[in-house]
PDB file of C-alpha atoms in Angstrom:
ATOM      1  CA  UNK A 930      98.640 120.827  87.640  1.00  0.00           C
ATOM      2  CA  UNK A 931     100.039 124.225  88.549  1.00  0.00           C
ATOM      3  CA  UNK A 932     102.982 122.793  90.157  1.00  0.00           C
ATOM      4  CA  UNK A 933     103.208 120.755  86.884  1.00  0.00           C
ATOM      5  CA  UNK A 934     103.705 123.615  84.353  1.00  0.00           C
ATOM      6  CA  UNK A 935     107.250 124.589  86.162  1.00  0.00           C
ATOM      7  CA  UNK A 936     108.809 120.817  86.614  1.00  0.00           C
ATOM      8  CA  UNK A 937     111.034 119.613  84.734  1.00  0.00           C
ATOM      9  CA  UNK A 938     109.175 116.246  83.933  1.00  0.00           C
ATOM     10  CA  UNK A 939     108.176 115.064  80.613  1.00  0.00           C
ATOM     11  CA  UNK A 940     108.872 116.597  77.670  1.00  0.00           C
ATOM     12  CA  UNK A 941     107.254 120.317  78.058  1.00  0.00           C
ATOM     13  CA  UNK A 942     103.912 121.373  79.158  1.00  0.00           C
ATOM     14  CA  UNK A 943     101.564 119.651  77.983  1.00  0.00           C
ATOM     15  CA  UNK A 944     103.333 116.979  78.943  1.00  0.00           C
ATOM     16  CA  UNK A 945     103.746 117.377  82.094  1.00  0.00           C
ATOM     17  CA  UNK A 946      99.868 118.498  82.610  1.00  0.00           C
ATOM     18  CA  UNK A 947      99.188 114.726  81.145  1.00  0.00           C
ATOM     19  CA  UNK A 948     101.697 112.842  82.869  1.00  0.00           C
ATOM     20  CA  UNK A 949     100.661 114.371  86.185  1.00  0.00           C
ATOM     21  CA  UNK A 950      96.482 113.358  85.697  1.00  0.00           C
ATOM     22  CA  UNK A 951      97.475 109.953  83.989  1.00  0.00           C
ATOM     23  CA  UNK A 952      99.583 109.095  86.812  1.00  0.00           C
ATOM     24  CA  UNK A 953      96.995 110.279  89.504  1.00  0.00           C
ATOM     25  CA  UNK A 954      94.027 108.336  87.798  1.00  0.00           C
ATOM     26  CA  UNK A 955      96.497 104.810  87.577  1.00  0.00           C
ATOM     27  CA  UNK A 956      98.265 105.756  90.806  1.00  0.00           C
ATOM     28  CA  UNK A 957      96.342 107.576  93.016  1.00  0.00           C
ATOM     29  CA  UNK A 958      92.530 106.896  92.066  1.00  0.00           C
ATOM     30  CA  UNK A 959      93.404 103.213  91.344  1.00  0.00           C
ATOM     31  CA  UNK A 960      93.243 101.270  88.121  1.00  0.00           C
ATOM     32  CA  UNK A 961      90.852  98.753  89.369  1.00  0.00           C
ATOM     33  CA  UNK A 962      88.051  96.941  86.683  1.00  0.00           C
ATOM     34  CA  UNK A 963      88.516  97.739  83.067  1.00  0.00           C
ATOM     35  CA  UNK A 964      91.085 100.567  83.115  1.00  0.00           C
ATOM     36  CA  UNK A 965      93.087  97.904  84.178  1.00  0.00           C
ATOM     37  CA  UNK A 966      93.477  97.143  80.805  1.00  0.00           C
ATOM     38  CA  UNK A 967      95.746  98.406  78.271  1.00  0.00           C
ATOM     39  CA  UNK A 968      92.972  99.290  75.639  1.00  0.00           C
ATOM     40  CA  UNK A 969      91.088 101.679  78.065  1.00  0.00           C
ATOM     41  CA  UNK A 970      94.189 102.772  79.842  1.00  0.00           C
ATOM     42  CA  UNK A 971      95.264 104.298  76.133  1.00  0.00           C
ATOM     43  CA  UNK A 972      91.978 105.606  75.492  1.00  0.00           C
ATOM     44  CA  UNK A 973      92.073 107.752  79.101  1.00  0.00           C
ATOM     45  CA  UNK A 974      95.625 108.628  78.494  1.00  0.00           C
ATOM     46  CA  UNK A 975      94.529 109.681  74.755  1.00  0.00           C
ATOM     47  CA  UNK A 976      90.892 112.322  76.483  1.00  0.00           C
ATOM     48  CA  UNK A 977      93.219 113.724  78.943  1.00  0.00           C
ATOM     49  CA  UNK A 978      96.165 114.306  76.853  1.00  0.00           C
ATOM     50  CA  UNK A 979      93.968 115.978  73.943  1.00  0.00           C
ATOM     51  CA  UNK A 980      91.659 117.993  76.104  1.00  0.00           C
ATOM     52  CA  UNK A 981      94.831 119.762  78.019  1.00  0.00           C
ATOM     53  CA  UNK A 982      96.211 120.211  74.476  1.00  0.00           C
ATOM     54  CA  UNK A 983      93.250 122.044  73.319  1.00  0.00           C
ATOM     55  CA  UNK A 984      92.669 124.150  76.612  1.00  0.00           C
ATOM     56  CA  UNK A 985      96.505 125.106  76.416  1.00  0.00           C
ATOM     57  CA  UNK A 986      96.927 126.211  72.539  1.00  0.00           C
ATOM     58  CA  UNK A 987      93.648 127.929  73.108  1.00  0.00           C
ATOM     59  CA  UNK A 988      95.218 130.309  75.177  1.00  0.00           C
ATOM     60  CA  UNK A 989      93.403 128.818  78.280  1.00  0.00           C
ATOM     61  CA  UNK A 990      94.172 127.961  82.251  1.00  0.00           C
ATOM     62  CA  UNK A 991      94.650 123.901  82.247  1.00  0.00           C
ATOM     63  CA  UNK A 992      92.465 122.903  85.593  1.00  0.00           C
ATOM     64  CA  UNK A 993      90.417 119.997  86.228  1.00  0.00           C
ATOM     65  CA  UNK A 994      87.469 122.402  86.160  1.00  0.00           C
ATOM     66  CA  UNK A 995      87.959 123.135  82.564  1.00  0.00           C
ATOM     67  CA  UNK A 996      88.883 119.577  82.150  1.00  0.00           C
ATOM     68  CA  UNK A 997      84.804 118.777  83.497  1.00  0.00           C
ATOM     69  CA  UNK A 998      83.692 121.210  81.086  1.00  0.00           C
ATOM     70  CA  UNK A 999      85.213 119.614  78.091  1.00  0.00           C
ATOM     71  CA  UNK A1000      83.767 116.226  79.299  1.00  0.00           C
ATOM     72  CA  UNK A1001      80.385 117.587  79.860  1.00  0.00           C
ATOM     73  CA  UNK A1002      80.568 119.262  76.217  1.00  0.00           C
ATOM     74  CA  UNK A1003      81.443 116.380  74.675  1.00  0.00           C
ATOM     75  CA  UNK A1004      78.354 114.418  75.924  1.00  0.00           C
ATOM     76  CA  UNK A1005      75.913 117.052  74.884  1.00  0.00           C
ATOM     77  CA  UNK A1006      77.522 117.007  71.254  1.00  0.00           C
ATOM     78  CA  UNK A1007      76.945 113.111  71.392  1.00  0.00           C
ATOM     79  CA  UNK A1008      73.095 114.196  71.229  1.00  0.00           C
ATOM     80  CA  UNK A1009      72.774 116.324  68.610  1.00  0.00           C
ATOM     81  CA  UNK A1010      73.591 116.029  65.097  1.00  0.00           C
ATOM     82  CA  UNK A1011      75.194 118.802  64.352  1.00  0.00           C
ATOM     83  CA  UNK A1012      79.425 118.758  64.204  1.00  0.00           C
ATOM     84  CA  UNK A1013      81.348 119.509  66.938  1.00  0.00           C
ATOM     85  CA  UNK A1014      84.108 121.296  65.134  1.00  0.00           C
ATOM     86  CA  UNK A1015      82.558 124.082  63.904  1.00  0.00           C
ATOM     87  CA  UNK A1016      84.478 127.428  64.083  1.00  0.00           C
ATOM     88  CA  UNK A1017      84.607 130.842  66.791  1.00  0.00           C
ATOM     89  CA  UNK A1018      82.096 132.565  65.004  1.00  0.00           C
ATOM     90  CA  UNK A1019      79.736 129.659  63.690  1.00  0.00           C
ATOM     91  CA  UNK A1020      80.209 128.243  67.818  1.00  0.00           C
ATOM     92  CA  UNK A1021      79.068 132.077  68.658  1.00  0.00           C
ATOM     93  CA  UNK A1022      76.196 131.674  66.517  1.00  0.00           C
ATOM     94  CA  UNK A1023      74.976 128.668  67.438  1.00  0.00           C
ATOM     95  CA  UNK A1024      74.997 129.167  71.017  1.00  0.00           C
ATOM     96  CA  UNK A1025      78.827 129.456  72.103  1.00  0.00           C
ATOM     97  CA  UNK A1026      80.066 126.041  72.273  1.00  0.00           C
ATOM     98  CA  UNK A1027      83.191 125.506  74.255  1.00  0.00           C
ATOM     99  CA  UNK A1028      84.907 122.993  72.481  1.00  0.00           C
ATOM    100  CA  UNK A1029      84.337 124.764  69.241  1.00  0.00           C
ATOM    101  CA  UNK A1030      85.456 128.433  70.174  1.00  0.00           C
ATOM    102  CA  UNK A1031      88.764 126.603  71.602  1.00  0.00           C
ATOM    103  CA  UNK A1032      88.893 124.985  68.517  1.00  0.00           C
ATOM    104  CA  UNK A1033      88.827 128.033  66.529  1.00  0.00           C
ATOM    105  CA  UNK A1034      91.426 129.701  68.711  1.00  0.00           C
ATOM    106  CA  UNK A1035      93.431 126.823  68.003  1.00  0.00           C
ATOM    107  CA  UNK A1036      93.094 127.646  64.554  1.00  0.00           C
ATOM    108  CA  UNK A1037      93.813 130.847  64.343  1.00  0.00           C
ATOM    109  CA  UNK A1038      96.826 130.227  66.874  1.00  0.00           C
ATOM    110  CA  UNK A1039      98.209 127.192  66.367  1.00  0.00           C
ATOM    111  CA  UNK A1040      96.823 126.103  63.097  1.00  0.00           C
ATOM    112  CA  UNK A1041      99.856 123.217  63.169  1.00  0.00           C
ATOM    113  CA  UNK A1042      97.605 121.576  65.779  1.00  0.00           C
ATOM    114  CA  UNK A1043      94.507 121.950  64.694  1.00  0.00           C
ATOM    115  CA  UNK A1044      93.682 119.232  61.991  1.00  0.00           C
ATOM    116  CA  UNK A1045      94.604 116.560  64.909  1.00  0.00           C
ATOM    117  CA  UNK A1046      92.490 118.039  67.683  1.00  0.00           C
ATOM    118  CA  UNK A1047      89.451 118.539  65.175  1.00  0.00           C
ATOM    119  CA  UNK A1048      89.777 114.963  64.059  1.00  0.00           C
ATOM    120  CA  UNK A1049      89.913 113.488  68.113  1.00  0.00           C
ATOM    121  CA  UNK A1050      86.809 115.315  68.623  1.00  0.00           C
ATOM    122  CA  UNK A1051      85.528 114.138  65.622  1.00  0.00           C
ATOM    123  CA  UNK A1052      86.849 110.548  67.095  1.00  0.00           C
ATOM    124  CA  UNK A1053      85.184 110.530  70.815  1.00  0.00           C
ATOM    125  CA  UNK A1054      82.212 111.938  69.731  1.00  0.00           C
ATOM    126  CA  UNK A1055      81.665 109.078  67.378  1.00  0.00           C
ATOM    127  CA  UNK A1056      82.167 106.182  69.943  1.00  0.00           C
ATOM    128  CA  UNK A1057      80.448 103.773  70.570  1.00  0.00           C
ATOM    129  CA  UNK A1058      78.221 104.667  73.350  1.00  0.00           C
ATOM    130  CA  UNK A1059      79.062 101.579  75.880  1.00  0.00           C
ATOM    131  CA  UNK A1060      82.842 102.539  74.853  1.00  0.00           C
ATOM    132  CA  UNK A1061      82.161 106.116  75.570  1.00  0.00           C
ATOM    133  CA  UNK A1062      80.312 106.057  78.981  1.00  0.00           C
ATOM    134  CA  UNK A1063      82.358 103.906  80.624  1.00  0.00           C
ATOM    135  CA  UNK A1064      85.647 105.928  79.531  1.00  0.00           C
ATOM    136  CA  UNK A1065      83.600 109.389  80.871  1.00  0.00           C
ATOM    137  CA  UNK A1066      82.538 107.070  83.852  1.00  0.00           C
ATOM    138  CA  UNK A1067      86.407 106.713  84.610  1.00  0.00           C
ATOM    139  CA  UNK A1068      87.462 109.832  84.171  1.00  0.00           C
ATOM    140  CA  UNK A1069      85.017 112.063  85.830  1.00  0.00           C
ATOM    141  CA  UNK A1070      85.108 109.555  88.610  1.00  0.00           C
ATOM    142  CA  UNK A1071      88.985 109.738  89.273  1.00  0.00           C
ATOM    143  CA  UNK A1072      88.993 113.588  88.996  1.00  0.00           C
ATOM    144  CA  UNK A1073      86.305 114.029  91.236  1.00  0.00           C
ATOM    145  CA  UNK A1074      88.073 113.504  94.727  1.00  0.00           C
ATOM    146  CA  UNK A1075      90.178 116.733  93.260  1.00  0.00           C
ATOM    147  CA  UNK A1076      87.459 119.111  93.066  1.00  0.00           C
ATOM    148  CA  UNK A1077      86.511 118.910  96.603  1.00  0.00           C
ATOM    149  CA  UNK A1078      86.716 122.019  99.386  1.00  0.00           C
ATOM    150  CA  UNK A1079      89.773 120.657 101.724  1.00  0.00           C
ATOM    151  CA  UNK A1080      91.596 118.862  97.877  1.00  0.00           C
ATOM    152  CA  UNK A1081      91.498 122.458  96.703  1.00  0.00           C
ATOM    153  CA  UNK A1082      92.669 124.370  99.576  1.00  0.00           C
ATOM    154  CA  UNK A1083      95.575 122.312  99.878  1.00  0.00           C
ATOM    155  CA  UNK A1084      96.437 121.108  96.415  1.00  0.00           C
ATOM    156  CA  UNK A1085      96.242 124.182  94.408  1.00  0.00           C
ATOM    157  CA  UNK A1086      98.008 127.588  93.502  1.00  0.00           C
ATOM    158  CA  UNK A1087      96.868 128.894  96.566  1.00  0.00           C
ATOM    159  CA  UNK A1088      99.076 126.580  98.819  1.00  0.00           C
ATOM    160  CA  UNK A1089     103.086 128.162  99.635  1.00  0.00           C
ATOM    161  CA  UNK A1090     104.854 124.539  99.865  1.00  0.00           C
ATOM    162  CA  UNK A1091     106.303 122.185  97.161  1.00  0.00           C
ATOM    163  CA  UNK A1092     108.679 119.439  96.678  1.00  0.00           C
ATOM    164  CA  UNK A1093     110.866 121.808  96.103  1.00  0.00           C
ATOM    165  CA  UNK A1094     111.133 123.064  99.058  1.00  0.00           C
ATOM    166  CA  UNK A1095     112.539 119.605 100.316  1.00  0.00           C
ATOM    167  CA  UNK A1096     114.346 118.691  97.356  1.00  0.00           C
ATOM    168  CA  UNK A1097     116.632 122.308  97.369  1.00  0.00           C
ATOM    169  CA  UNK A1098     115.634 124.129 100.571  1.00  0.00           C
ATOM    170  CA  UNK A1099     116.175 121.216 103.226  1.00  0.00           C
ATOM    171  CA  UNK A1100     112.824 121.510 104.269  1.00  0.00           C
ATOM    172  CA  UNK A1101     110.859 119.092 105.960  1.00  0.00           C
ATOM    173  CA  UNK A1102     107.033 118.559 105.075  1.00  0.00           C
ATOM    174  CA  UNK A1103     104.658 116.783 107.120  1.00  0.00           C
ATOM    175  CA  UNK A1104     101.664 115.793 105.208  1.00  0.00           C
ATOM    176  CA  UNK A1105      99.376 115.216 108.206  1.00  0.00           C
ATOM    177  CA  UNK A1106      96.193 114.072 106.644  1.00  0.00           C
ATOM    178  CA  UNK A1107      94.927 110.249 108.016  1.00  0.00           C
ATOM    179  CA  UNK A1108      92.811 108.545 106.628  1.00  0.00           C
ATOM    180  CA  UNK A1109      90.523 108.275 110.168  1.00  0.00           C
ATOM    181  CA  UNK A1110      89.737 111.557 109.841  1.00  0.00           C
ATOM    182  CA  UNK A1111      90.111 112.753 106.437  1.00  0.00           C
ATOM    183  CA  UNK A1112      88.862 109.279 104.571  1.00  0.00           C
ATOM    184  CA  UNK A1113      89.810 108.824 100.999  1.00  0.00           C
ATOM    185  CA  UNK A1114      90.347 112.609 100.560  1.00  0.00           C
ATOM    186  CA  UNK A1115      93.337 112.478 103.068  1.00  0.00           C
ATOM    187  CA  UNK A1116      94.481 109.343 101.408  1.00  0.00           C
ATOM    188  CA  UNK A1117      94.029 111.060  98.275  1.00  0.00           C
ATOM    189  CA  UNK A1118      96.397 114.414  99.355  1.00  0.00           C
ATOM    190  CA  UNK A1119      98.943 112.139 100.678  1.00  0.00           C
ATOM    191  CA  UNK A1120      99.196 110.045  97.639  1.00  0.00           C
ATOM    192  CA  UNK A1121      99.249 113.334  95.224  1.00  0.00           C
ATOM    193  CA  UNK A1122     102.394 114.810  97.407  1.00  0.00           C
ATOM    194  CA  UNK A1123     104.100 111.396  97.280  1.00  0.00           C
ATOM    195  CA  UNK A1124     103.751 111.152  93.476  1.00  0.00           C
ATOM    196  CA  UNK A1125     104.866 114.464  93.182  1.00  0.00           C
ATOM    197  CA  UNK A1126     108.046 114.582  95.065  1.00  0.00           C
ATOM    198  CA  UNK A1127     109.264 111.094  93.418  1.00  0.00           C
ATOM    199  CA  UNK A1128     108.583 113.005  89.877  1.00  0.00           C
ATOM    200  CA  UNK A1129     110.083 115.805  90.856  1.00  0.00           C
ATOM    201  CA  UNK A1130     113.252 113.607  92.309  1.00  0.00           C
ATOM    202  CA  UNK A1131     113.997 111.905  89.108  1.00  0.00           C
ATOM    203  CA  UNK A1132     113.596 114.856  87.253  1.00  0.00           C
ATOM    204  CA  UNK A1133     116.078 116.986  89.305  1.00  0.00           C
ATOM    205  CA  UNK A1134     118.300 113.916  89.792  1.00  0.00           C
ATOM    206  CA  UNK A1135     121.919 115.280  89.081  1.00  0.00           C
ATOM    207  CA  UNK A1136     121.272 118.705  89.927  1.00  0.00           C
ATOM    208  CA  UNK A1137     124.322 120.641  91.803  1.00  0.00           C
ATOM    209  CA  UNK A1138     121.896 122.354  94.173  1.00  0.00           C
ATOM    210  CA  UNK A1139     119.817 119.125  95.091  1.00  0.00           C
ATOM    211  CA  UNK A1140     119.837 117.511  98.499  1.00  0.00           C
ATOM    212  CA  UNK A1141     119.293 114.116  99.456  1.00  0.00           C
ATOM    213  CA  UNK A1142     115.792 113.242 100.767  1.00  0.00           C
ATOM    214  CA  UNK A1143     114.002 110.903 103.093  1.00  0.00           C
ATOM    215  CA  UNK A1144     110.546 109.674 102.135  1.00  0.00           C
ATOM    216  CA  UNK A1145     108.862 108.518 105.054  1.00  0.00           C
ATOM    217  CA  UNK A1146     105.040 106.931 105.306  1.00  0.00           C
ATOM    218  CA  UNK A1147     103.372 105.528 108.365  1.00  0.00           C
ATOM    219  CA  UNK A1148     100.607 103.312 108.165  1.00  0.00           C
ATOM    220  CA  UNK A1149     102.734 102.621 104.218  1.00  0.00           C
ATOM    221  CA  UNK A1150      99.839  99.989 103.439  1.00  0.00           C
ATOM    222  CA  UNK A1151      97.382 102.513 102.924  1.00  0.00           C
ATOM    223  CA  UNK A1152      99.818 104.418 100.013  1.00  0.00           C
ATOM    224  CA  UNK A1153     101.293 101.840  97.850  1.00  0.00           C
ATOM    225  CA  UNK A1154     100.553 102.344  94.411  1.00  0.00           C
ATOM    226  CA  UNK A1155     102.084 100.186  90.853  1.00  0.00           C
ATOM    227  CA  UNK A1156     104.667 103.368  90.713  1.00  0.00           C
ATOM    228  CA  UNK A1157     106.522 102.741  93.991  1.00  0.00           C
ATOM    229  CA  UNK A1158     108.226  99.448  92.572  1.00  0.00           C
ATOM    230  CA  UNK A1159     109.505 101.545  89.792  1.00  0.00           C
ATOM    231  CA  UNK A1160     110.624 104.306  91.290  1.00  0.00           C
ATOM    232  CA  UNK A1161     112.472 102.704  93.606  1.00  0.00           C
ATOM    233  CA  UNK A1162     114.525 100.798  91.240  1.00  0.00           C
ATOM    234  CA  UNK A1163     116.503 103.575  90.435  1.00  0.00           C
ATOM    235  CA  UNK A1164     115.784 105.457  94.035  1.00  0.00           C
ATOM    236  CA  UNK A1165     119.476 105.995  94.933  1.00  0.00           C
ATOM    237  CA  UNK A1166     120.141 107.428  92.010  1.00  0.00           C
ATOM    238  CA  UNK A1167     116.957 109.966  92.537  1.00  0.00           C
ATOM    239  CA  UNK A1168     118.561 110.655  96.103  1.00  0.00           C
ATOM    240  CA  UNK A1169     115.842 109.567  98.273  1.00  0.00           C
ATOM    241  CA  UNK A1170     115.486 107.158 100.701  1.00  0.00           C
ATOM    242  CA  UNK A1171     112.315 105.314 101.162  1.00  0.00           C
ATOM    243  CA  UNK A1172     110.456 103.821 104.338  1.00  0.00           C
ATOM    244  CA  UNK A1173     107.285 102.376 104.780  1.00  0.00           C
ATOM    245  CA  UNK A1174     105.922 102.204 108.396  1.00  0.00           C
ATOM    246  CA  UNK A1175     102.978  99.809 109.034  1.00  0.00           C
TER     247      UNK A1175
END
């Protein structure tokens, strides 16, 4: 998400925050059983989108951690009666709510944005509850693998490498992480810096200081996801060469 804030990809920050978790939840964590289908695919793309809107014209950090918050929130709202848009000081009062001490930063920030982020919260907390905990169910579940130890060491601010660093510094990156050893978390890393440097490709696509780049995968069966097809449609013009190994 870090890495996110500085690409060029989407439209601007927020943007780029969403497209990055969307992708990795269709991508990465897999789309398998209902979020195969385009009704609960909008309504994830709709929670994640809103929430990093509301943590980022709050004034806070956008992190899956905050993301977990939001979720957790939202389900103890579901139980009570009273609204979950109240305001700083009435949030303050009544215990200090997250959601509604964003939402009256939000207010007193960005007040543009604030009638359609008090009426989504208004909206999810007011779904059904079969539509609601299967959606949370999703979610929580995809983010999950990134909140792990060894995902969090590697994947975070704290790391010094980026695509970047192959795309305009001729680096080479070896993402040594099998799945023997490392199970679905190594999968995991090696699908997140895969997705990565093909968004970061397209988006740099053009650029006078960009090299060419190989993208190279052994055992490729194991990190195929519904984006490869489509970014390698236009591959050559991204300047990067794919191979699969298997």
């Amino acid at each position: 998400i870090d890495y996110a804030k500085k690409t060029q990809v989407g439209i601007d920050l927020v943007s780029n925050c969403a497209l990055t978790l969307n992708t990795f939840i269709k991508n990465v964590a897999g789309t398998g059983g209902r979020l195969s289908e385009a009704f609960w695919q909008n309504q994830q793309d709709k929670m994640i989108e809103n929430l990093i809107k509301l943590l980022h014209f709050s004034g806070k950090r956008v992190s899956v951690t905050a993301l977990y918050a939001l979720i957790r929130e939202i389900q103890t709202l579901r139980g009570t009666n009273q609204p979950a848009t109240v305001g700083a000081e009435q949030a303050k009062a009544a215990g200090g709510g997250i959601i509604g001490i964003l939402l009256g930063k939000v207010r007193a920030t960005h007040p543009e944005k604030y009638e359609a982020l008090y009426g989504y919260i208004d909206e999810i907390c007011n779904l059904a509850e079969t539509t609601f905990s299967c959606l949370v169910a999703s979610v929580t579940g995809a983010l999950h693998p990134l909140t792990t130890e060894l995902l969090e060491m590697k994947l975070t601010d704290k790391t010094n490498v980026s695509p970047d660093d192959i795309l305009f510094r001729k680096k080479i990156l070896i993402v040594s992480f099998d799945i023997k050893r490392f199970g679905s978390q190594g999968r995991t890393v090696n699908l997140i810096w895969k997705e990565a440097l093909q968004n970061q490709a397209e988006a740099t696509a053009g650029h006078p200081r960009r090299n060419k780049a190989f993208l190279w995968m052994d055992e490729g069966q194991n990190f195929i996801t519904k984006n490869d097809q489509t970014f390698m449609t236009t591959a050559r013009s991204a300047g990067v060469a794919t191979v699969f190994l298997t």
